[in-house]
Amino acid sequence: ATTPQKAQAKPKQPSSPPLQRQNTKATPPSPPSIIRDRRGQFQFQRVGFLGEGGFARVYEVEDLRGTRVACKVVTESSLTTKKTKTKLYAEIRIHGSLSHPNIVAFQECFEGDNNVYMILELCPSGSLMDMLRRRRRFTEAETRFFLVQIIGACHYMHTHQVIHRDLKLGNIFLDGKMNIKVGDFGLAALIENPGERKKTICGTPNYIAPEVLFDTANGHSFEVDTWSIGVILYTLVIGRPPFQTKDVKAIYKRIRDNDYEFPAERPISPEAQRLIQHILAPKPEERPALLDVVHDVFFTQGTFPPHIPASAHDRAPDFR
Ligand code: ADP
């Protein structure tokens, strides 16, 4: 298993490299411009490049009716070990079993041209990370809107025994109507027996719950996603993650010590502060249930916009 120390390999970007990913060393060849499966059931035209992660490259493609979708491509040559194959099949099985308005829809999966292809709902407006870079921070009204949808998706996953384990702004996409679409189930785990605990150390440094790093004997469960939601809430309203610092080891120390503050130069409401403190409880059993989070005063008082205008990509909306 990858140890947390491994993430130190890229000290310049302490927050971005996820743990527990295989990294293909050379850039794989692009998939063909017409993507087909071996049985001639599916055909897509490649029209653009959307992005890449540690595991796959994602393209914008068009089906025969002209509908645009996203195509996640994993080269078969990168699936050299049984472990990497098992992980990919787990991602496909888990993501393919989920259907929720705030989760990136998983449409098909097939093999061809020495690649495994996953056809996903297209999220043309990028991720919350991209939007935060442009905006620096969000209003509390926008944060309420986004967070309720993220929590709705996460509650749905948990009721289907799925822990996402890598909830972060870069894995939370937006559709054309500014609705949330949670994606990337590459680190997700299925809880097959009630009370089962997971022991693999995985996640992304800034968002990783303390029990994943420091209670490896006891393991972790659904509450790791609640923790990540607390980190997301803090990051949306403050503009940077709570435990962010120069190197990964120091991030882990701050997570262990629950060492974060509310900077005076970026004031937030006392309700937001209290909710963040409640969610970022060091002990997983002391974190609130997701349904209690959405009933918190942070959500029940103050503006709750019915929708977010597309102009919010670049500037704060005025909800008066
Ligand atoms: P990995 O599992 O390798 O980390 P991701 O699923 O995170 O791959 O995808 C890598 C990148 O591709 C994302 O950061 C994003 O830019 C883009 N991407 C992924 N899924 C979609 C999608 N459904 N719509 C649009 N862009 C996407």
XYZ file of C-alpha atoms in Angstrom, residues 85-212:
128
model
C -6.942 -3.972 -12.672
C -8.860 -4.655 -9.473
C -8.899 -0.910 -8.717
C -10.183 0.024 -12.151
C -12.896 -2.646 -12.009
C -13.875 -1.403 -8.547
C -14.212 2.160 -9.897
C -16.361 0.909 -12.782
C -18.518 -1.296 -10.560
C -19.043 1.394 -7.932
C -19.545 4.390 -10.240
C -21.739 2.311 -12.572
C -24.025 1.374 -9.680
C -24.776 4.991 -8.732
C -27.462 7.199 -10.218
C -28.158 10.602 -8.663
C -28.718 14.108 -10.105
C -25.586 15.402 -8.345
C -23.278 12.534 -9.337
C -21.596 12.443 -12.780
C -23.712 9.902 -14.694
C -21.846 6.757 -15.729
C -23.275 5.760 -19.112
C -21.171 2.979 -20.627
C -17.940 1.129 -20.277
C -16.191 -0.844 -23.022
C -12.841 -1.988 -24.358
C -11.232 -1.286 -27.734
C -7.909 -0.260 -29.330
C -6.010 -1.442 -26.229
C -7.911 0.990 -24.015
C -10.676 0.770 -21.455
C -13.235 3.535 -22.080
C -15.740 4.958 -19.629
C -18.464 7.164 -21.077
C -19.554 9.773 -18.555
C -21.911 12.714 -18.427
C -20.080 15.798 -19.715
C -19.397 18.545 -17.194
C -18.473 21.403 -19.535
C -18.094 24.067 -16.839
C -15.075 22.557 -15.074
C -14.640 21.881 -11.379
C -15.211 23.937 -8.235
C -11.413 24.135 -8.020
C -11.257 25.939 -11.388
C -14.024 28.281 -10.282
C -12.421 28.993 -6.894
C -9.167 29.956 -8.660
C -11.067 32.610 -10.580
C -13.213 33.751 -7.671
C -10.711 33.353 -4.749
C -13.607 32.588 -2.373
C -17.358 32.126 -2.478
C -20.192 33.931 -0.744
C -21.907 32.019 2.049
C -25.118 31.967 -0.029
C -23.329 30.183 -2.910
C -21.618 27.871 -0.417
C -25.021 26.820 0.994
C -26.286 26.075 -2.511
C -23.256 23.981 -3.524
C -22.851 22.215 -0.200
C -26.447 21.008 0.029
C -26.009 19.318 -3.366
C -22.625 17.822 -2.412
C -24.126 16.494 0.828
C -27.146 15.117 -1.076
C -24.816 13.178 -3.402
C -22.714 11.955 -0.496
C -25.726 10.873 1.572
C -26.985 8.911 -1.447
C -23.572 7.187 -1.806
C -23.511 6.322 1.876
C -27.000 4.811 1.730
C -25.618 2.669 -1.110
C -22.668 1.604 1.088
C -20.164 3.625 -0.943
C -17.478 5.830 0.650
C -16.038 8.251 -1.917
C -12.736 8.841 -0.036
C -11.493 11.577 -2.374
C -14.053 14.368 -2.084
C -12.263 17.598 -2.977
C -12.918 20.670 -5.093
C -11.070 19.181 -8.098
C -13.433 16.168 -8.154
C -16.602 18.221 -7.871
C -17.795 19.390 -11.267
C -20.489 21.792 -12.446
C -23.028 21.281 -15.193
C -24.223 24.042 -17.530
C -26.849 25.129 -14.947
C -24.302 25.439 -12.111
C -25.499 22.263 -10.457
C -23.009 20.017 -8.677
C -21.813 16.723 -10.188
C -19.534 14.672 -7.949
C -17.078 12.589 -9.988
C -13.941 10.444 -9.874
C -14.740 7.250 -7.990
C -11.146 6.030 -8.373
C -10.634 5.769 -4.606
C -14.184 4.831 -3.638
C -14.796 1.816 -1.429
C -17.806 -0.415 -0.992
C -18.726 -1.410 2.565
C -19.946 -4.952 2.039
C -20.534 -5.937 5.666
C -22.094 -3.678 8.307
C -19.435 -2.291 10.628
C -16.621 -3.135 8.212
C -13.628 -0.780 8.473
C -11.285 0.164 5.635
C -7.539 0.167 6.275
C -5.990 1.503 3.060
C -4.320 4.886 3.486
C -5.711 6.953 0.638
C -7.101 10.366 -0.169
C -5.579 13.750 -0.992
C -3.379 15.345 1.699
C -5.384 18.535 2.359
C -8.696 16.659 2.614
C -7.664 13.462 4.386
C -9.333 12.636 7.721
C -7.111 12.115 10.784
C -8.241 8.524 11.386
C -7.071 7.508 7.881
